[in-house]
C-alpha cells in the first residue's frame, strides 16, 4: 500500500506534471478573475414576483385568483442578480383588499403601488426598468352564484373499429360565482379543448373549465370519461309493417307483412335490442290520392345507439280493405 502511494506521489510531482499543475493553477486563477469581472458588469434580467391579497372580508368571494404573478425587469450588477436567482431575495408582495377594492366587483392595484412594494425589498443599487402587466386587477362578489351544466369541446375520435358509446362528465354541473350581470348571461361552461384520437379503451381525462375573467367555477376541473364499444353490423328480422292515418273501417295489408332492418351498433347495444324498439310504417296519406301497385316504407323509430339503419326492402305490395 505504501509503495503504491509513493508511486502515485512521484508521478504527480514529477518534472512534467509539475508544469501541468502550474497550468491548472493559473487556469483556475484566470477563471476566478473572469467571474469577478463578469459579476461586476451591469445586467437587466426578468423575474417573477407573486402578488397576494390580505384581509379579505368573510362575506366576499374572490372570483379571480387569490394571488397573481407579475414579471419585473431589474437592472443591477451580476453579483446582485446572483442573489435574486439563488438566495430567494424576491419575496411575494401583499396588498390590503380594502385599500384597492372598488365598486362593481372589481379592484385594481396600480403600478406605483406594485413598484413601491418591490423596492422595499431591493438594495439601493437595483432599479426596476419594466413591469408586466402594469397593473393587477382582481374581481369579487358577495356570494352570488348559480349552477350551470358543463359541456366538453374538442375532437375525441377512437380507432376506426370503435365508437364512443357514452360520455360521462363528473360532475355534470358546477357552481359559478360572478357579479349578477355576468351570472345572468352564463348558461353553460366549457372544458378546455380535448383532442385525442385512435384510442380503443375507455378514455378518462381530468379537464379544466375554461377560465372567464371575473368568473370563478367550483370545482374548476371535471372528470371526463369517454366509453368505447366495438362496432358491428347486425340486423333485426321480421319487424311488422303498420299503417298510419287510415280512415275508420279501412285496413292496410302489405306483402310481405314484415321486413328486416340492417344497422351498425356497438356489441353491448346489440345484445339489448328487441323488435319493439323499431317501427316501420306506411302512410295512407301518400297513397290515397295516387294509388299504385307498391307503397313506400318508412322507418319511424330506431333505438338510441343505432346508426346507419336500412330497410331490407323500401317498397311493398299492398291492399286497402274494408273491415
Short mmCIF file of C-alpha atoms in Angstrom, two decimals:
data_model
loop_
_atom_site.label_atom_id
_atom_site.label_comp_id
_atom_site.label_asym_id
_atom_site.label_seq_id
_atom_site.Cartn_x
_atom_site.Cartn_y
_atom_site.Cartn_z
CA UNK A 1 0.00 0.00 0.00
CA UNK A 2 2.84 2.41 0.94
CA UNK A 3 4.65 1.56 -2.25
CA UNK A 4 1.56 2.39 -4.34
CA UNK A 5 1.27 5.74 -2.54
CA UNK A 6 4.90 6.56 -3.27
CA UNK A 7 4.49 5.69 -6.95
CA UNK A 8 1.41 7.93 -7.33
CA UNK A 9 3.15 10.78 -5.44
CA UNK A 10 6.22 10.58 -7.57
CA UNK A 11 4.13 10.55 -10.71
CA UNK A 12 2.11 13.61 -9.71
CA UNK A 13 5.12 15.63 -8.67
CA UNK A 14 7.46 14.63 -11.45
CA UNK A 15 9.01 17.47 -13.51
CA UNK A 16 6.45 17.03 -16.34
CA UNK A 17 3.39 17.02 -14.07
CA UNK A 18 4.60 19.99 -12.08
CA UNK A 19 4.19 22.06 -15.22
CA UNK A 20 0.71 20.66 -15.69
CA UNK A 21 -0.29 21.54 -12.12
CA UNK A 22 1.05 25.06 -12.56
CA UNK A 23 -1.03 25.35 -15.72
CA UNK A 24 -4.16 24.22 -13.86
CA UNK A 25 -3.49 26.74 -11.08
CA UNK A 26 -3.24 29.68 -13.46
CA UNK A 27 -6.27 28.44 -15.41
CA UNK A 28 -8.30 28.39 -12.21
CA UNK A 29 -6.98 31.80 -11.23
CA UNK A 30 -7.93 33.31 -14.58
CA UNK A 31 -11.39 31.75 -14.30
CA UNK A 32 -11.88 33.41 -10.91
CA UNK A 33 -10.80 36.80 -12.32
CA UNK A 34 -13.17 36.37 -15.29
CA UNK A 35 -16.05 35.50 -12.94
CA UNK A 36 -15.37 38.55 -10.75
CA UNK A 37 -15.28 40.83 -13.78
CA UNK A 38 -18.49 39.30 -15.12
CA UNK A 39 -20.30 39.72 -11.81
CA UNK A 40 -19.18 43.34 -11.71
CA UNK A 41 -20.90 44.10 -15.03
CA UNK A 42 -24.41 45.62 -15.08
CA UNK A 43 -27.24 43.49 -16.47
CA UNK A 44 -31.01 43.52 -16.88
CA UNK A 45 -32.92 40.35 -16.06
CA UNK A 46 -36.60 39.39 -15.70
CA UNK A 47 -38.01 37.87 -12.51
CA UNK A 48 -41.45 36.70 -11.42
CA UNK A 49 -42.97 38.14 -8.25
CA UNK A 50 -46.15 36.79 -6.61
CA UNK A 51 -48.89 39.31 -5.71
CA UNK A 52 -51.29 38.40 -2.91
CA UNK A 53 -54.35 39.92 -1.24
CA UNK A 54 -54.81 40.10 2.51
CA UNK A 55 -57.67 40.96 4.89
CA UNK A 56 -60.41 39.78 2.52
CA UNK A 57 -63.78 40.09 4.38
CA UNK A 58 -65.58 36.83 5.14
CA UNK A 59 -68.66 37.87 3.12
CA UNK A 60 -66.52 38.42 0.00
CA UNK A 61 -65.85 35.73 -2.60
CA UNK A 62 -62.87 36.39 -4.86
CA UNK A 63 -63.91 35.42 -8.38
CA UNK A 64 -60.35 35.76 -9.65
CA UNK A 65 -57.21 34.13 -8.26
CA UNK A 66 -56.31 34.94 -4.67
CA UNK A 67 -52.83 35.63 -5.97
CA UNK A 68 -51.34 36.77 -9.25
CA UNK A 69 -47.88 36.93 -10.74
CA UNK A 70 -46.12 39.86 -12.35
CA UNK A 71 -42.93 39.95 -14.38
CA UNK A 72 -40.44 42.60 -13.30
CA UNK A 73 -37.18 43.57 -15.02
CA UNK A 74 -34.36 44.55 -12.65
CA UNK A 75 -31.12 46.36 -13.53
CA UNK A 76 -28.05 45.81 -11.34
CA UNK A 77 -24.61 44.22 -11.21
CA UNK A 78 -24.25 40.48 -11.74
CA UNK A 79 -23.48 39.82 -8.09
CA UNK A 80 -26.88 41.18 -7.06
CA UNK A 81 -28.59 39.11 -9.77
CA UNK A 82 -26.96 36.01 -8.29
CA UNK A 83 -28.71 36.82 -5.02
CA UNK A 84 -32.09 37.24 -6.73
CA UNK A 85 -31.71 33.96 -8.61
CA UNK A 86 -30.35 31.74 -5.85
CA UNK A 87 -30.91 33.44 -2.47
CA UNK A 88 -34.69 33.92 -2.77
CA UNK A 89 -34.49 37.66 -2.17
CA UNK A 90 -37.65 38.48 -4.13
CA UNK A 91 -40.48 37.57 -1.77
CA UNK A 92 -44.23 37.76 -2.59
CA UNK A 93 -45.76 41.23 -2.17
CA UNK A 94 -49.06 41.58 -0.28
CA UNK A 95 -51.78 44.24 -0.60
CA UNK A 96 -54.75 45.03 1.60
CA UNK A 97 -58.03 44.11 -0.11
CA UNK A 98 -59.99 47.08 1.27
CA UNK A 99 -57.38 49.59 0.11
CA UNK A 100 -57.72 48.57 -3.53
CA UNK A 101 -61.31 47.27 -3.92
CA UNK A 102 -63.67 49.38 -5.99
CA UNK A 103 -67.42 49.22 -6.52
CA UNK A 104 -68.89 46.91 -9.14
CA UNK A 105 -66.99 43.82 -8.02
CA UNK A 106 -63.58 44.92 -9.28
CA UNK A 107 -60.30 46.03 -7.70
CA UNK A 108 -57.08 47.46 -9.10
CA UNK A 109 -53.51 47.56 -7.79
CA UNK A 110 -51.72 50.32 -9.66
CA UNK A 111 -48.14 50.22 -10.99
CA UNK A 112 -46.87 52.76 -8.46
CA UNK A 113 -48.07 50.60 -5.56
CA UNK A 114 -46.54 47.48 -7.08
CA UNK A 115 -43.13 49.09 -7.63
CA UNK A 116 -43.16 50.67 -4.18
CA UNK A 117 -43.74 47.26 -2.56
CA UNK A 118 -40.95 45.68 -4.62
CA UNK A 119 -38.46 48.48 -3.93
CA UNK A 120 -38.91 47.90 -0.19
CA UNK A 121 -37.05 44.60 -0.51
CA UNK A 122 -34.39 45.73 -3.01
CA UNK A 123 -30.98 47.24 -2.27
CA UNK A 124 -30.40 50.86 -3.28
CA UNK A 125 -28.33 49.84 -6.32
CA UNK A 126 -31.17 47.91 -8.03
CA UNK A 127 -33.56 49.69 -10.40
CA UNK A 128 -36.85 48.46 -11.87
CA UNK A 129 -36.85 49.09 -15.64
CA UNK A 130 -40.11 47.33 -16.62
CA UNK A 131 -43.17 45.71 -15.07
CA UNK A 132 -45.69 43.48 -16.86
CA UNK A 133 -48.59 43.87 -16.50
CA UNK A 134 -48.56 47.49 -15.43
CA UNK A 135 -51.46 46.88 -13.03
CA UNK A 136 -53.10 43.93 -11.31
CA UNK A 137 -56.88 43.54 -11.41
CA UNK A 138 -58.99 41.31 -9.19
CA UNK A 139 -62.71 40.53 -9.09
CA UNK A 140 -65.11 39.70 -6.27
CA UNK A 141 -68.78 39.38 -5.34
CA UNK A 142 -70.88 38.84 -2.22
CA UNK A 143 -71.60 35.16 -2.74
CA UNK A 144 -74.00 35.31 -5.73
CA UNK A 145 -73.77 32.08 -7.68
CA UNK A 146 -75.74 29.58 -9.71
CA UNK A 147 -75.32 26.04 -11.02
CA UNK A 148 -74.79 25.52 -14.76
CA UNK A 149 -74.06 22.44 -16.89
CA UNK A 150 -70.64 21.56 -18.26
CA UNK A 151 -70.08 20.87 -21.96
CA UNK A 152 -66.94 19.39 -23.40
CA UNK A 153 -65.32 20.69 -26.59
CA UNK A 154 -62.66 19.23 -28.84
CA UNK A 155 -62.04 16.29 -31.13
CA UNK A 156 -62.26 12.88 -29.46
CA UNK A 157 -62.26 10.07 -32.03
CA UNK A 158 -61.49 6.41 -31.25
CA UNK A 159 -59.89 3.91 -33.61
CA UNK A 160 -61.86 3.09 -36.78
CA UNK A 161 -63.36 -0.17 -35.41
CA UNK A 162 -64.67 1.59 -32.30
CA UNK A 163 -67.15 4.31 -31.45
CA UNK A 164 -67.99 6.36 -28.37
CA UNK A 165 -71.00 4.70 -26.79
CA UNK A 166 -71.33 7.06 -23.83
CA UNK A 167 -69.81 10.27 -22.46
CA UNK A 168 -69.79 10.79 -18.70
CA UNK A 169 -68.95 14.14 -17.09
CA UNK A 170 -68.46 14.27 -13.33
CA UNK A 171 -69.80 16.50 -12.02
CA UNK A 172 -72.30 17.31 -14.76
CA UNK A 173 -72.79 20.85 -13.37
CA UNK A 174 -70.62 23.33 -11.47
CA UNK A 175 -71.26 26.41 -9.35
CA UNK A 176 -70.25 29.72 -10.93
CA UNK A 177 -69.61 32.89 -8.92
CA UNK A 178 -69.69 36.32 -10.55
CA UNK A 179 -71.46 39.66 -10.35
CA UNK A 180 -75.18 39.39 -11.10
CA UNK A 181 -74.92 40.82 -14.61
CA UNK A 182 -72.43 38.13 -15.62
CA UNK A 183 -74.38 35.38 -13.87
CA UNK A 184 -77.50 36.19 -15.89
CA UNK A 185 -75.61 35.72 -19.16
CA UNK A 186 -73.91 32.42 -18.26
CA UNK A 187 -75.95 29.38 -19.37
CA UNK A 188 -73.18 26.82 -19.68
CA UNK A 189 -69.43 26.47 -19.08
CA UNK A 190 -66.97 24.66 -21.34
CA UNK A 191 -63.95 22.46 -20.81
CA UNK A 192 -60.59 23.16 -22.31
CA UNK A 193 -60.30 21.64 -25.82
CA UNK A 194 -59.89 17.85 -25.62
CA UNK A 195 -58.08 16.37 -28.60
CA UNK A 196 -57.48 12.61 -28.53
CA UNK A 197 -57.62 10.14 -31.43
CA UNK A 198 -57.04 6.46 -32.18
CA UNK A 199 -57.76 5.08 -28.71
CA UNK A 200 -59.60 1.80 -28.03
CA UNK A 201 -60.18 1.53 -24.29
CA UNK A 202 -62.32 3.87 -22.22
CA UNK A 203 -60.62 7.28 -22.10
CA UNK A 204 -60.59 9.06 -18.73
CA UNK A 205 -59.45 12.67 -18.55
CA UNK A 206 -59.14 15.44 -15.97
CA UNK A 207 -60.28 18.59 -17.78
CA UNK A 208 -60.07 22.20 -16.66
CA UNK A 209 -63.04 24.53 -17.03
CA UNK A 210 -62.20 27.41 -19.38
CA UNK A 211 -61.50 30.47 -17.24
CA UNK A 212 -63.58 33.59 -17.83
CA UNK A 213 -62.44 36.93 -16.45
CA UNK A 214 -64.31 37.74 -13.26
CA UNK A 215 -65.93 34.30 -13.03
CA UNK A 216 -65.00 31.57 -10.57
CA UNK A 217 -66.12 27.95 -11.00
CA UNK A 218 -66.29 25.40 -8.21
CA UNK A 219 -64.93 22.89 -8.92
CA UNK A 220 -62.52 24.27 -11.52
CA UNK A 221 -61.90 20.83 -13.06
CA UNK A 222 -64.14 17.92 -14.05
CA UNK A 223 -63.55 14.27 -14.91
CA UNK A 224 -64.49 13.26 -18.45
CA UNK A 225 -64.96 9.60 -19.37
CA UNK A 226 -65.40 8.51 -22.99
CA UNK A 227 -66.67 4.92 -23.08
CA UNK A 228 -65.90 2.92 -26.21
CA UNK A 229 -67.54 -0.08 -27.83
CA UNK A 230 -66.75 -2.27 -30.84
CA UNK A 231 -68.79 -1.52 -33.97
CA UNK A 232 -70.62 -4.43 -35.59
CA UNK A 233 -73.12 -4.74 -38.42
CA UNK A 234 -76.30 -6.58 -37.39
CA UNK A 235 -79.96 -6.87 -38.33
CA UNK A 236 -83.34 -7.28 -36.65
CA UNK A 237 -85.68 -9.56 -38.59
CA UNK A 238 -89.44 -9.61 -39.16
CA UNK A 239 -90.47 -6.19 -37.89
CA UNK A 240 -94.23 -5.75 -38.53
CA UNK A 241 -95.33 -3.14 -41.08
CA UNK A 242 -98.10 -0.91 -39.75
CA UNK A 243 -100.34 1.59 -41.46
CA UNK A 244 -100.93 5.12 -40.15
CA UNK A 245 -103.57 7.79 -40.92
CA UNK A 246 -106.02 5.11 -42.06
CA UNK A 247 -109.73 6.15 -42.07
CA UNK A 248 -112.09 4.23 -39.82
CA UNK A 249 -113.23 0.99 -41.35
CA UNK A 250 -110.18 0.53 -43.58
CA UNK A 251 -107.35 -1.95 -43.11
CA UNK A 252 -103.93 -1.95 -44.79
CA UNK A 253 -102.40 -5.27 -45.77
CA UNK A 254 -98.86 -5.43 -47.14
CA UNK A 255 -97.00 -8.21 -48.91
CA UNK A 256 -94.77 -9.14 -47.16
CA UNK A 257 -96.23 -8.14 -43.80
CA UNK A 258 -92.84 -7.94 -42.11
CA UNK A 259 -89.43 -6.53 -43.03
CA UNK A 260 -85.83 -6.72 -41.79
CA UNK A 261 -83.67 -3.78 -40.65
CA UNK A 262 -79.89 -3.71 -41.04
CA UNK A 263 -77.80 -1.32 -38.95
CA UNK A 264 -74.47 -0.64 -37.26
CA UNK A 265 -74.15 -0.53 -33.47
CA UNK A 266 -71.90 -1.45 -30.58
CA UNK A 267 -71.70 -5.05 -29.42
CA UNK A 268 -73.10 -4.19 -25.98
CA UNK A 269 -76.07 -2.36 -27.53
CA UNK A 270 -76.93 -5.16 -29.97
CA UNK A 271 -77.38 -7.61 -27.09
CA UNK A 272 -80.16 -5.44 -25.63
CA UNK A 273 -82.15 -4.72 -28.83
CA UNK A 274 -85.69 -6.03 -29.44
CA UNK A 275 -88.19 -5.76 -32.31
CA UNK A 276 -90.41 -3.42 -30.30
CA UNK A 277 -87.70 -0.76 -30.40
CA UNK A 278 -88.12 -0.39 -34.20
CA UNK A 279 -91.19 0.83 -36.10
CA UNK A 280 -91.88 0.53 -39.83
CA UNK A 281 -94.90 2.45 -41.19
CA UNK A 282 -96.88 3.05 -44.36
CA UNK A 283 -98.60 6.45 -44.54
CA UNK A 284 -102.11 6.18 -46.02
CA UNK A 285 -101.98 9.86 -46.99
CA UNK A 286 -99.24 9.08 -49.52
CA UNK A 287 -101.30 6.52 -51.43
CA UNK A 288 -104.94 7.57 -51.06
CA UNK A 289 -104.89 10.04 -53.97
CA UNK A 290 -102.34 8.27 -56.15
CA UNK A 291 -102.97 4.53 -55.94
CA UNK A 292 -100.06 2.39 -57.12
CA UNK A 293 -99.02 -1.23 -57.02
CA UNK A 294 -96.47 -0.57 -54.31
CA UNK A 295 -96.29 1.68 -51.28
CA UNK A 296 -93.22 3.25 -49.67
CA UNK A 297 -91.97 2.07 -46.27
CA UNK A 298 -90.81 4.46 -43.54
CA UNK A 299 -88.53 3.53 -40.64
CA UNK A 300 -90.04 5.82 -37.98
CA UNK A 301 -88.41 4.62 -34.76
CA UNK A 302 -84.85 3.50 -34.08
CA UNK A 303 -83.32 2.96 -30.61
CA UNK A 304 -80.52 5.16 -29.34
CA UNK A 305 -77.04 3.95 -30.24
CA UNK A 306 -78.07 2.52 -33.61
CA UNK A 307 -76.58 4.17 -36.70
CA UNK A 308 -76.96 3.81 -40.46
CA UNK A 309 -80.27 1.84 -40.28
CA UNK A 310 -81.58 0.49 -43.61
CA UNK A 311 -84.68 -1.49 -44.54
CA UNK A 312 -84.14 -4.73 -46.43
CA UNK A 313 -86.78 -3.52 -48.93
CA UNK A 314 -88.07 0.02 -49.47
CA UNK A 315 -91.43 -0.71 -51.14
CA UNK A 316 -94.01 -3.48 -50.81
CA UNK A 317 -97.23 -4.57 -52.48
CA UNK A 318 -100.39 -3.62 -50.59
CA UNK A 319 -104.17 -3.80 -50.42
CA UNK A 320 -106.69 -1.49 -48.74
CA UNK A 321 -109.63 -3.48 -47.41
CA UNK A 322 -112.84 -2.70 -45.59
CA UNK A 323 -113.19 -4.14 -42.10
#
